[in-house]
PDB file of C-alpha atoms in Angstrom:
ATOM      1  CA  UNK A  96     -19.212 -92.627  -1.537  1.00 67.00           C
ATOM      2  CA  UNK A  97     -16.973 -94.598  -3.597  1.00 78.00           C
ATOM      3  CA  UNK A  98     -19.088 -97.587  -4.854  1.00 91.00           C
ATOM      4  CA  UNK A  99     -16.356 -99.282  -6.615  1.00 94.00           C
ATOM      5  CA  UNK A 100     -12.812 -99.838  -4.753  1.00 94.00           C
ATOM      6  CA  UNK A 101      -9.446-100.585  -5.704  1.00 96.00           C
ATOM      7  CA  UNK A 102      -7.613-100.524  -2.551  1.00 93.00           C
ATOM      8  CA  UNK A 103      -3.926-101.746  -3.978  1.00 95.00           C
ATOM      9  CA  UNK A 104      -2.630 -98.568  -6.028  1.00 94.00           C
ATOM     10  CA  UNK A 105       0.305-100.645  -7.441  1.00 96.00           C
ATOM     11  CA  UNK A 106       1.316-103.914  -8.072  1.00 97.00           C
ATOM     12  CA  UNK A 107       4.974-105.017  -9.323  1.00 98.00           C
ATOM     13  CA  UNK A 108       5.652-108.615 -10.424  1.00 98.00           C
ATOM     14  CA  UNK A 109       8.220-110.043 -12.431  1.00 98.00           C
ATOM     15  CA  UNK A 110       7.774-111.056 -16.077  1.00 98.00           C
ATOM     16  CA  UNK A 111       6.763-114.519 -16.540  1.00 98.00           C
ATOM     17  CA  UNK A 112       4.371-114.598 -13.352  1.00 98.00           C
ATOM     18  CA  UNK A 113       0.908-113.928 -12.128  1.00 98.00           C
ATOM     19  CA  UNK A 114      -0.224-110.568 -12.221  1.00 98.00           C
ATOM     20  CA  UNK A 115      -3.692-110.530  -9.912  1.00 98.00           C
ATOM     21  CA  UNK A 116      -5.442-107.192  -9.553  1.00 98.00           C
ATOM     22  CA  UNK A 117      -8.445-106.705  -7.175  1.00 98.00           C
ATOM     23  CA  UNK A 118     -11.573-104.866  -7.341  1.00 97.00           C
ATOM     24  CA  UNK A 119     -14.437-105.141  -4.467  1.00 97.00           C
ATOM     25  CA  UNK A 120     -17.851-103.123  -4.911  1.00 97.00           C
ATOM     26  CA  UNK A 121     -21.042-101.995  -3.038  1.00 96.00           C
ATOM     27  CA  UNK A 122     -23.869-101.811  -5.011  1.00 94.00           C
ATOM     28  CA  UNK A 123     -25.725-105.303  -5.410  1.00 94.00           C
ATOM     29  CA  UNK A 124     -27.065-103.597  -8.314  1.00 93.00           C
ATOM     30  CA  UNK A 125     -24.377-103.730 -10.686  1.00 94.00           C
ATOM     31  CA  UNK A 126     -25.043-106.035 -13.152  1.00 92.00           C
ATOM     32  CA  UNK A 127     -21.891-105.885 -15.534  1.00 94.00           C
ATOM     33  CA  UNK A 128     -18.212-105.888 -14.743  1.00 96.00           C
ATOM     34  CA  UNK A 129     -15.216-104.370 -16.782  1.00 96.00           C
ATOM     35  CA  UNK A 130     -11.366-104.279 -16.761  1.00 98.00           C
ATOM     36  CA  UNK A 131      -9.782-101.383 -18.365  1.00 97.00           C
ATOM     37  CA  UNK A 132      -5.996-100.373 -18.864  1.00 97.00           C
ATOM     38  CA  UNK A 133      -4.410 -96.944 -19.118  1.00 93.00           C
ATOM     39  CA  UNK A 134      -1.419 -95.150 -20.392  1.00 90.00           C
ATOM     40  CA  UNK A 135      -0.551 -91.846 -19.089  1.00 84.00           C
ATOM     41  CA  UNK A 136      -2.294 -89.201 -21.594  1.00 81.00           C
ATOM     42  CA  UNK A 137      -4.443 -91.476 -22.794  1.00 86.00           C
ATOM     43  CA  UNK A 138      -7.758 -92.931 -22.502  1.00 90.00           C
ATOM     44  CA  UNK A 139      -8.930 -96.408 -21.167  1.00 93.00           C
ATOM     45  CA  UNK A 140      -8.981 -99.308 -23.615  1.00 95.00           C
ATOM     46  CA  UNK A 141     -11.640-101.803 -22.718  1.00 95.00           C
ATOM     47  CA  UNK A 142      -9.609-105.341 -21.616  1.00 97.00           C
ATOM     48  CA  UNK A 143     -12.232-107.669 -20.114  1.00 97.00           C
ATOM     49  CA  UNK A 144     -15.459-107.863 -18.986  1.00 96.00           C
ATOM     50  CA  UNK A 145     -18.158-110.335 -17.142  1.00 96.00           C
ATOM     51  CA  UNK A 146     -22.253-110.063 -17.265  1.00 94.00           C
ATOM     52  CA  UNK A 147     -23.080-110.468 -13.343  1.00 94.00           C
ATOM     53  CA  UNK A 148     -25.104-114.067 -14.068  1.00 95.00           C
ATOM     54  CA  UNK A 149     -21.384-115.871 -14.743  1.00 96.00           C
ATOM     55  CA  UNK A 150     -18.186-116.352 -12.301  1.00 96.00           C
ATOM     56  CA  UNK A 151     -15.452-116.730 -14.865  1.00 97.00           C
ATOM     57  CA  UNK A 152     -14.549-114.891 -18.310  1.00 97.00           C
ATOM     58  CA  UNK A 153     -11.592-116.172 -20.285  1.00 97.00           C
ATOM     59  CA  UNK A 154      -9.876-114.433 -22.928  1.00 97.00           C
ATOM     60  CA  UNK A 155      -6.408-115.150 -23.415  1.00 97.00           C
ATOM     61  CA  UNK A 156      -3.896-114.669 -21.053  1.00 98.00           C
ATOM     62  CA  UNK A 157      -6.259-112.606 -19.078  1.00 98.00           C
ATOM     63  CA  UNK A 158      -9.515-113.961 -16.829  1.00 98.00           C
ATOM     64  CA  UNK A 159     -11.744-112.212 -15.087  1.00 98.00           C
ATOM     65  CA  UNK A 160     -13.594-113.776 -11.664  1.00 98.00           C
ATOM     66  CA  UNK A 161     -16.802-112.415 -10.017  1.00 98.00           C
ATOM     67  CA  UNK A 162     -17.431-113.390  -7.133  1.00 97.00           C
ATOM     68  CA  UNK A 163     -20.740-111.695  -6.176  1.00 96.00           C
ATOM     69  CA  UNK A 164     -21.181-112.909  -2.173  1.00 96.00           C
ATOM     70  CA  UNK A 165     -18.072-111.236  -1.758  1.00 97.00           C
ATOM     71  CA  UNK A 166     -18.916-108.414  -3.975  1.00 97.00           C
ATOM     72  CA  UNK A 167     -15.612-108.763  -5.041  1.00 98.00           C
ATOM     73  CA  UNK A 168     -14.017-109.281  -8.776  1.00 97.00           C
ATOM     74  CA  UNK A 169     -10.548-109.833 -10.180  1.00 98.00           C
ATOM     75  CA  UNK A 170      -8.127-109.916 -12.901  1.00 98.00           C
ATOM     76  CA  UNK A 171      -5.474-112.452 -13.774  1.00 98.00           C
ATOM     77  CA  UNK A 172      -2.735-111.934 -16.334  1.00 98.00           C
ATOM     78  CA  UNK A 173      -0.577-114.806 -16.352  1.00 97.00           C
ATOM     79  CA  UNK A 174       1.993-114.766 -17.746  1.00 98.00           C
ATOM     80  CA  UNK A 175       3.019-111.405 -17.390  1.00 98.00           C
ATOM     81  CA  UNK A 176       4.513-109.043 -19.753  1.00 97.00           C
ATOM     82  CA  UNK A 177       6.377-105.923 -19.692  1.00 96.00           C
ATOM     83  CA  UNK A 178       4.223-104.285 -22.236  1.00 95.00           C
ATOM     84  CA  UNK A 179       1.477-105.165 -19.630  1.00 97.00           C
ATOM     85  CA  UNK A 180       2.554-102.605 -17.075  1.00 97.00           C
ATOM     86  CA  UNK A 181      -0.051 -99.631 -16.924  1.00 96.00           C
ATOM     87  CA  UNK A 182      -2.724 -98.728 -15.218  1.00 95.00           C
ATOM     88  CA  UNK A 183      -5.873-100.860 -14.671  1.00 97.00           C
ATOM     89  CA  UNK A 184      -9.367 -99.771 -13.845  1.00 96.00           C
ATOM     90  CA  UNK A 185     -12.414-101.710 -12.934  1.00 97.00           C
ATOM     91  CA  UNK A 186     -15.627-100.741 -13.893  1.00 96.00           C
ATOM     92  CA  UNK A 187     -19.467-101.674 -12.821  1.00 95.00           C
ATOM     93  CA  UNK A 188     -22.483-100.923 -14.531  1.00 92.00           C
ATOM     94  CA  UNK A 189     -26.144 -99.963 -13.094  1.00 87.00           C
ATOM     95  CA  UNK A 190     -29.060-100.948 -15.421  1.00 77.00           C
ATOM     96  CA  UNK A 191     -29.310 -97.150 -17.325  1.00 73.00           C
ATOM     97  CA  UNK A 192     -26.077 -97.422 -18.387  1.00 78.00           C
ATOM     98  CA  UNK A 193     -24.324 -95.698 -15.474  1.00 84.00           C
ATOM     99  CA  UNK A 194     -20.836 -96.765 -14.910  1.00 90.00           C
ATOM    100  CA  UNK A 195     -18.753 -96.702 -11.741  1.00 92.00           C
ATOM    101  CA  UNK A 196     -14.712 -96.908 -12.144  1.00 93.00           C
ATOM    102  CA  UNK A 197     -12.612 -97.385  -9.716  1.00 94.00           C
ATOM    103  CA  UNK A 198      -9.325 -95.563  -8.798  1.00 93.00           C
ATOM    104  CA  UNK A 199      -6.950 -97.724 -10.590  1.00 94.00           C
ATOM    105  CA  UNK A 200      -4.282-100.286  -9.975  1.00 96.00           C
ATOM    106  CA  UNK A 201      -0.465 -99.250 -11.386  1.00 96.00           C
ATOM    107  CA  UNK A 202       1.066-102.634 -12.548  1.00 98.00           C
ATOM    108  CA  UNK A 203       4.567-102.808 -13.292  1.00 98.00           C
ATOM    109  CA  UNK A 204       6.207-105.759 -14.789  1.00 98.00           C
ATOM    110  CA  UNK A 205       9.996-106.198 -14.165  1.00 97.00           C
ATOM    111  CA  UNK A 206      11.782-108.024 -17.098  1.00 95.00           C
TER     112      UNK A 206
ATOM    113  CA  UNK B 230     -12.204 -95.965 -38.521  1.00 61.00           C
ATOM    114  CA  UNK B 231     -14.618 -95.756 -35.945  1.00 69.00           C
ATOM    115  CA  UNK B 232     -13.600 -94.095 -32.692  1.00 92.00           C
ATOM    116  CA  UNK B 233     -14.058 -91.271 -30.861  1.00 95.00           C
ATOM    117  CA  UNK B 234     -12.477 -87.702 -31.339  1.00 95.00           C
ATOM    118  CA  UNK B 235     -11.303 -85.468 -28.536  1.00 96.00           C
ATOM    119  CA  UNK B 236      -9.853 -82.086 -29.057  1.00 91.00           C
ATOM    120  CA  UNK B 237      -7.799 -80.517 -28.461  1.00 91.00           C
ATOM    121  CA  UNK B 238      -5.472 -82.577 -26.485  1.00 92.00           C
ATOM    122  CA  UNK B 239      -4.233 -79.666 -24.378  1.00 94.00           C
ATOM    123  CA  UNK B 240      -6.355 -76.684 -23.654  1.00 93.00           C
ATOM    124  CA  UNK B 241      -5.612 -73.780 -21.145  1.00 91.00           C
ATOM    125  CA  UNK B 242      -8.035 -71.081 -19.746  1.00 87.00           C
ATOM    126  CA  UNK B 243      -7.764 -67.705 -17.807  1.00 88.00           C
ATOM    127  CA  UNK B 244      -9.479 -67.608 -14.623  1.00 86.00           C
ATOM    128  CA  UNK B 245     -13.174 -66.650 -14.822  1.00 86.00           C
ATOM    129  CA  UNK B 246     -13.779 -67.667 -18.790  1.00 90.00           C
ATOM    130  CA  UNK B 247     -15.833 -70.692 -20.242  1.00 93.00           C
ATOM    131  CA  UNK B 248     -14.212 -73.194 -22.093  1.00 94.00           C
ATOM    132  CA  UNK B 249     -15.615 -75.847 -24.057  1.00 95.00           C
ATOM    133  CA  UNK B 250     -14.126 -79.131 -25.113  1.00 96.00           C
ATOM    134  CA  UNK B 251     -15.091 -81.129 -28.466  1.00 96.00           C
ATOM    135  CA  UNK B 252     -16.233 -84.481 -28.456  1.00 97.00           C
ATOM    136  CA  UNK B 253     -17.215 -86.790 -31.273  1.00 97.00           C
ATOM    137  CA  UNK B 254     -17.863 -90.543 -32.630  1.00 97.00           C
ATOM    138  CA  UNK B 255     -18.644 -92.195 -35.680  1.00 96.00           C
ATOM    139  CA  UNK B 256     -19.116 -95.194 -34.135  1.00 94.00           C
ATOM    140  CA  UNK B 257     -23.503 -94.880 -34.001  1.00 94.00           C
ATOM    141  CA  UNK B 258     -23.251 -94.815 -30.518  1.00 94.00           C
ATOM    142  CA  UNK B 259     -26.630 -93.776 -28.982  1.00 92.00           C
ATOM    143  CA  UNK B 260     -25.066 -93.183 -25.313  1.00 92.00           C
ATOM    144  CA  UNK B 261     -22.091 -90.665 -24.369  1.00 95.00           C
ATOM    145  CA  UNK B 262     -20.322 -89.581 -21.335  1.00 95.00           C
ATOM    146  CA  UNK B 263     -17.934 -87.150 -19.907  1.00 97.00           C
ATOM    147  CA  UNK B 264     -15.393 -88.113 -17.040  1.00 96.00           C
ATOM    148  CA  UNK B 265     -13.163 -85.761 -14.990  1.00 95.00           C
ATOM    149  CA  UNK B 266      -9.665 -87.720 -14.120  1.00 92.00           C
ATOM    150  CA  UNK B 267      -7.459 -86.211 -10.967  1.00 90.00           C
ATOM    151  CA  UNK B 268      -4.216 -88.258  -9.990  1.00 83.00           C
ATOM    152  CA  UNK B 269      -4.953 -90.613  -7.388  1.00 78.00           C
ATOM    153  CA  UNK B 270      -8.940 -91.135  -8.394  1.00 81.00           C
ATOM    154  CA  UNK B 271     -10.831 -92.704 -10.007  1.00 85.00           C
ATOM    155  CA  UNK B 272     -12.881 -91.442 -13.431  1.00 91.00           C
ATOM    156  CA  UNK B 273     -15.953 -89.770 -12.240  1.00 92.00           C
ATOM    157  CA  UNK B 274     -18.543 -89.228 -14.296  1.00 92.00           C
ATOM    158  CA  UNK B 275     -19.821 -84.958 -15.151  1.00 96.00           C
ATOM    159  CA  UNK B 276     -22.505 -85.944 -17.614  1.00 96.00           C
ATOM    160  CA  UNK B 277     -24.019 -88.645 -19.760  1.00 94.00           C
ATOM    161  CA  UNK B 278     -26.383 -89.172 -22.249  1.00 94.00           C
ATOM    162  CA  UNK B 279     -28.341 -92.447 -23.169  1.00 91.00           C
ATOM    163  CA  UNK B 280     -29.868 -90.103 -26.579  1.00 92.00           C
ATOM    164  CA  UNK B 281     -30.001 -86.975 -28.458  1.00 94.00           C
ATOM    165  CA  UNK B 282     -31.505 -84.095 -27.027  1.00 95.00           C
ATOM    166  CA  UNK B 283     -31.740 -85.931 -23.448  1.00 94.00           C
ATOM    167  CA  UNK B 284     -28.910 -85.923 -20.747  1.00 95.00           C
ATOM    168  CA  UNK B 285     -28.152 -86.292 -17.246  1.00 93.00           C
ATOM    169  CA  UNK B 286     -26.124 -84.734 -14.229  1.00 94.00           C
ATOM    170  CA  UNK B 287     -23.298 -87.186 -12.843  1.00 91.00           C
ATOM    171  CA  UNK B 288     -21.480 -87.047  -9.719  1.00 89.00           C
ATOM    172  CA  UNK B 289     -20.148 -83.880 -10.422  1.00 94.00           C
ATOM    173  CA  UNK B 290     -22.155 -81.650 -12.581  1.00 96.00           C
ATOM    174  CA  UNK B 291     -21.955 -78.628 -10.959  1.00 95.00           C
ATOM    175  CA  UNK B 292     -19.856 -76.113 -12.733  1.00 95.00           C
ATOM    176  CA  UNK B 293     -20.151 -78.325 -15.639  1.00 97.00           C
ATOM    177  CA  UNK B 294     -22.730 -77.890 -18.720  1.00 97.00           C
ATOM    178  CA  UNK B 295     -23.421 -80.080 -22.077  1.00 98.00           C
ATOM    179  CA  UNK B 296     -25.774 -80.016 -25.169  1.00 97.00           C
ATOM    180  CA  UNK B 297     -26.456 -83.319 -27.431  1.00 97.00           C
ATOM    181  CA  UNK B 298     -28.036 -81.760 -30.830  1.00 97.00           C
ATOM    182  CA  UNK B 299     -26.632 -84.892 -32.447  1.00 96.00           C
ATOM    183  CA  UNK B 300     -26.073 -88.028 -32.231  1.00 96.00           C
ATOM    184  CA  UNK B 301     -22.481 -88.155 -33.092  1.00 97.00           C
ATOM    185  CA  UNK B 302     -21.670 -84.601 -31.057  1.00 97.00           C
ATOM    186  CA  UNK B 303     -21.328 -84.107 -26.761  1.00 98.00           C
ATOM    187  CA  UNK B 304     -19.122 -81.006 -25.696  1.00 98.00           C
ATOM    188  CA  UNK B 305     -18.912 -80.437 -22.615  1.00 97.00           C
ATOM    189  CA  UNK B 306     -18.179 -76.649 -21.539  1.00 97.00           C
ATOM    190  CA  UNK B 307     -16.347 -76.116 -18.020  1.00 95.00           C
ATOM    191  CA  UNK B 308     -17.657 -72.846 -17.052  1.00 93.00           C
ATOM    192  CA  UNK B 309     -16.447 -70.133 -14.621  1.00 87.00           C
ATOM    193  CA  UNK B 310     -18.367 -71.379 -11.757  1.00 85.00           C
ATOM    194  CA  UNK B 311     -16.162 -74.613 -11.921  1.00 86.00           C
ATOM    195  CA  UNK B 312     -13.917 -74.011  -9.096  1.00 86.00           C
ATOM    196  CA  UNK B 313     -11.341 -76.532  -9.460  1.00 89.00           C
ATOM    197  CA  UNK B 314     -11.266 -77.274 -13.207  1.00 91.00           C
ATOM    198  CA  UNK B 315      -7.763 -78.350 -13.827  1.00 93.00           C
ATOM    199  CA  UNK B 316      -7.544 -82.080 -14.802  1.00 94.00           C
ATOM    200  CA  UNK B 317      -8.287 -84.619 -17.801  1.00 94.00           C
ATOM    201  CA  UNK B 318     -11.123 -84.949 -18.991  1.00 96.00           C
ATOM    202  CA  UNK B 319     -12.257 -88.093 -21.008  1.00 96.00           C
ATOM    203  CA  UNK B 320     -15.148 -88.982 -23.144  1.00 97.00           C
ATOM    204  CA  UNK B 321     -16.733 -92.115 -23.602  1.00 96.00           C
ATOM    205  CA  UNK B 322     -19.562 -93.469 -25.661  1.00 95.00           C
ATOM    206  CA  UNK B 323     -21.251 -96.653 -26.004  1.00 92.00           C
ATOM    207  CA  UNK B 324     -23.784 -98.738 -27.852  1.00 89.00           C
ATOM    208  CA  UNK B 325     -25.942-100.062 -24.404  1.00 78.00           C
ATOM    209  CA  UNK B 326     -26.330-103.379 -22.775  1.00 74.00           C
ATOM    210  CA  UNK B 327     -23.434-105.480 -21.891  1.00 79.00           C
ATOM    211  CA  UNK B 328     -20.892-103.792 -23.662  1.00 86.00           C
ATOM    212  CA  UNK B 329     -18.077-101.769 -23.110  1.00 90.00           C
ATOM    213  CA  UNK B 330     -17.839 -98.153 -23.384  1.00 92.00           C
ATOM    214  CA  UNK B 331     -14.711 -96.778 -25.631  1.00 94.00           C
ATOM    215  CA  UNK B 332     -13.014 -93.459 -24.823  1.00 96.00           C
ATOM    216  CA  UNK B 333     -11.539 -91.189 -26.676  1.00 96.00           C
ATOM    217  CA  UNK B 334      -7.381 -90.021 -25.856  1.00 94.00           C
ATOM    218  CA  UNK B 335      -8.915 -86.960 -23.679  1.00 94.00           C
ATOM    219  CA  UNK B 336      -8.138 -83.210 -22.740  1.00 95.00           C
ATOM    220  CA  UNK B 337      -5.984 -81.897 -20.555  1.00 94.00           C
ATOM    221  CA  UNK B 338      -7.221 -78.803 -19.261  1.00 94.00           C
ATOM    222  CA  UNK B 339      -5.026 -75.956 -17.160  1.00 93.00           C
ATOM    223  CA  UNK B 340      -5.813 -72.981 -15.569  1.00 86.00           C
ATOM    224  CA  UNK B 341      -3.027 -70.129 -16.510  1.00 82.00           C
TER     225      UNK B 341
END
């Protein structure tokens, strides 16, 4: 059972604009939070992250929200580049060092 | 640098042989995984291991086997019992705790 969901498997905005990318999990046990982005034949880089005990993580043009009654978490890019379209993973981590991805979001920004 | 090593970037295997693919970092990470990526999903996690000599089934093990005689070394071989086996495959280490794991550029692996 998938424990972490990204149910929007692409996302086009225009440059300039808010990209928003959505992430909802299961497991109440998850007690850190990552963004990733993909190229094609290559790994993930790490992008973002939040520790469970916080709501908001700021770093740059990107933020990350948690928003744990929902079980849901988020990314903003604003604004939006072109050399921001890729793929985007979230990630959740169970005390043991167990991650959980999910199945990506495909962002493409339109100059 | 410090990173982590995959190789080779693009393997291929006959039907019914083991294969193993190589997997290092100099980057003193104590924990390591492997992940199996197939378009549409997710990663999924095969194997990890929080420290040498120690290591745990994933998801998907089965089919799958690993060693970790060192700290900087976790291959993963895809044996013949691994039905489906065609996909990337990406491996990941990291230091513990609230950080981030880092992956290495992965293997493509094909069944001829």
């Amino acid at each position: 059972d998938q424990q972490v969901k990204q149910n929007s498997p692409s996302l086009s905005v225009q440059e300039g604009r808010i990209s928003i990318l959505n992430c909802d999990y299961t497991n109440s046990m998850f007690d850190y939070f990552l963004w990733y982005k993909k190229y094609p034949a290559e790994g993930p880089t790490f992008l973002i992250s939040i520790s469970s005990i916080k709501d908001k993580n700021e770093d740059g043009r990107f933020t990350v929200f948690l928003n744990k009654s929902a079980k849901h978490l988020s990314l903003h890019i604003v604004p939006s580049q072109p050399g921001d379209s890729a793929v985007y993973f979230c990630a959740a981590r169970l005390t043991g060092n167990q991650f959980y991805f999910g199945t990506g979001t495909s962002l493409t920004v339109i100059p | 640098d410090g990173g982590i090593t995959q190789s080779p970037k693009y393997l291929f295997r006959k039907e019914g042989q083991n294969v193993t693919l190589s997997c290092e970092q100099n980057l003193n990470h104590d924990a390591m995984y492997w992940y199996r990526q197939d378009p549409g999903q997710g990663l999924r996690l095969i194997y990890y291991s929080q420290i040498v000599n120690d290591f745990q089934k994933g998801d998907i093990a089965e089919g799958y086997s690993v060693s970790r005689e060192k700290k900087e070394s976790f291959p993963l071989t895809v044996t013949s019992a691994q039905k489906n086996p065609t996909a990337f495959y990406l491996c990941a280490s990291s230091i513990g705790g609230h950080q981030p794991q880092h992956f290495g550029d992965g293997t493509r692996l094909s069944i001829l």
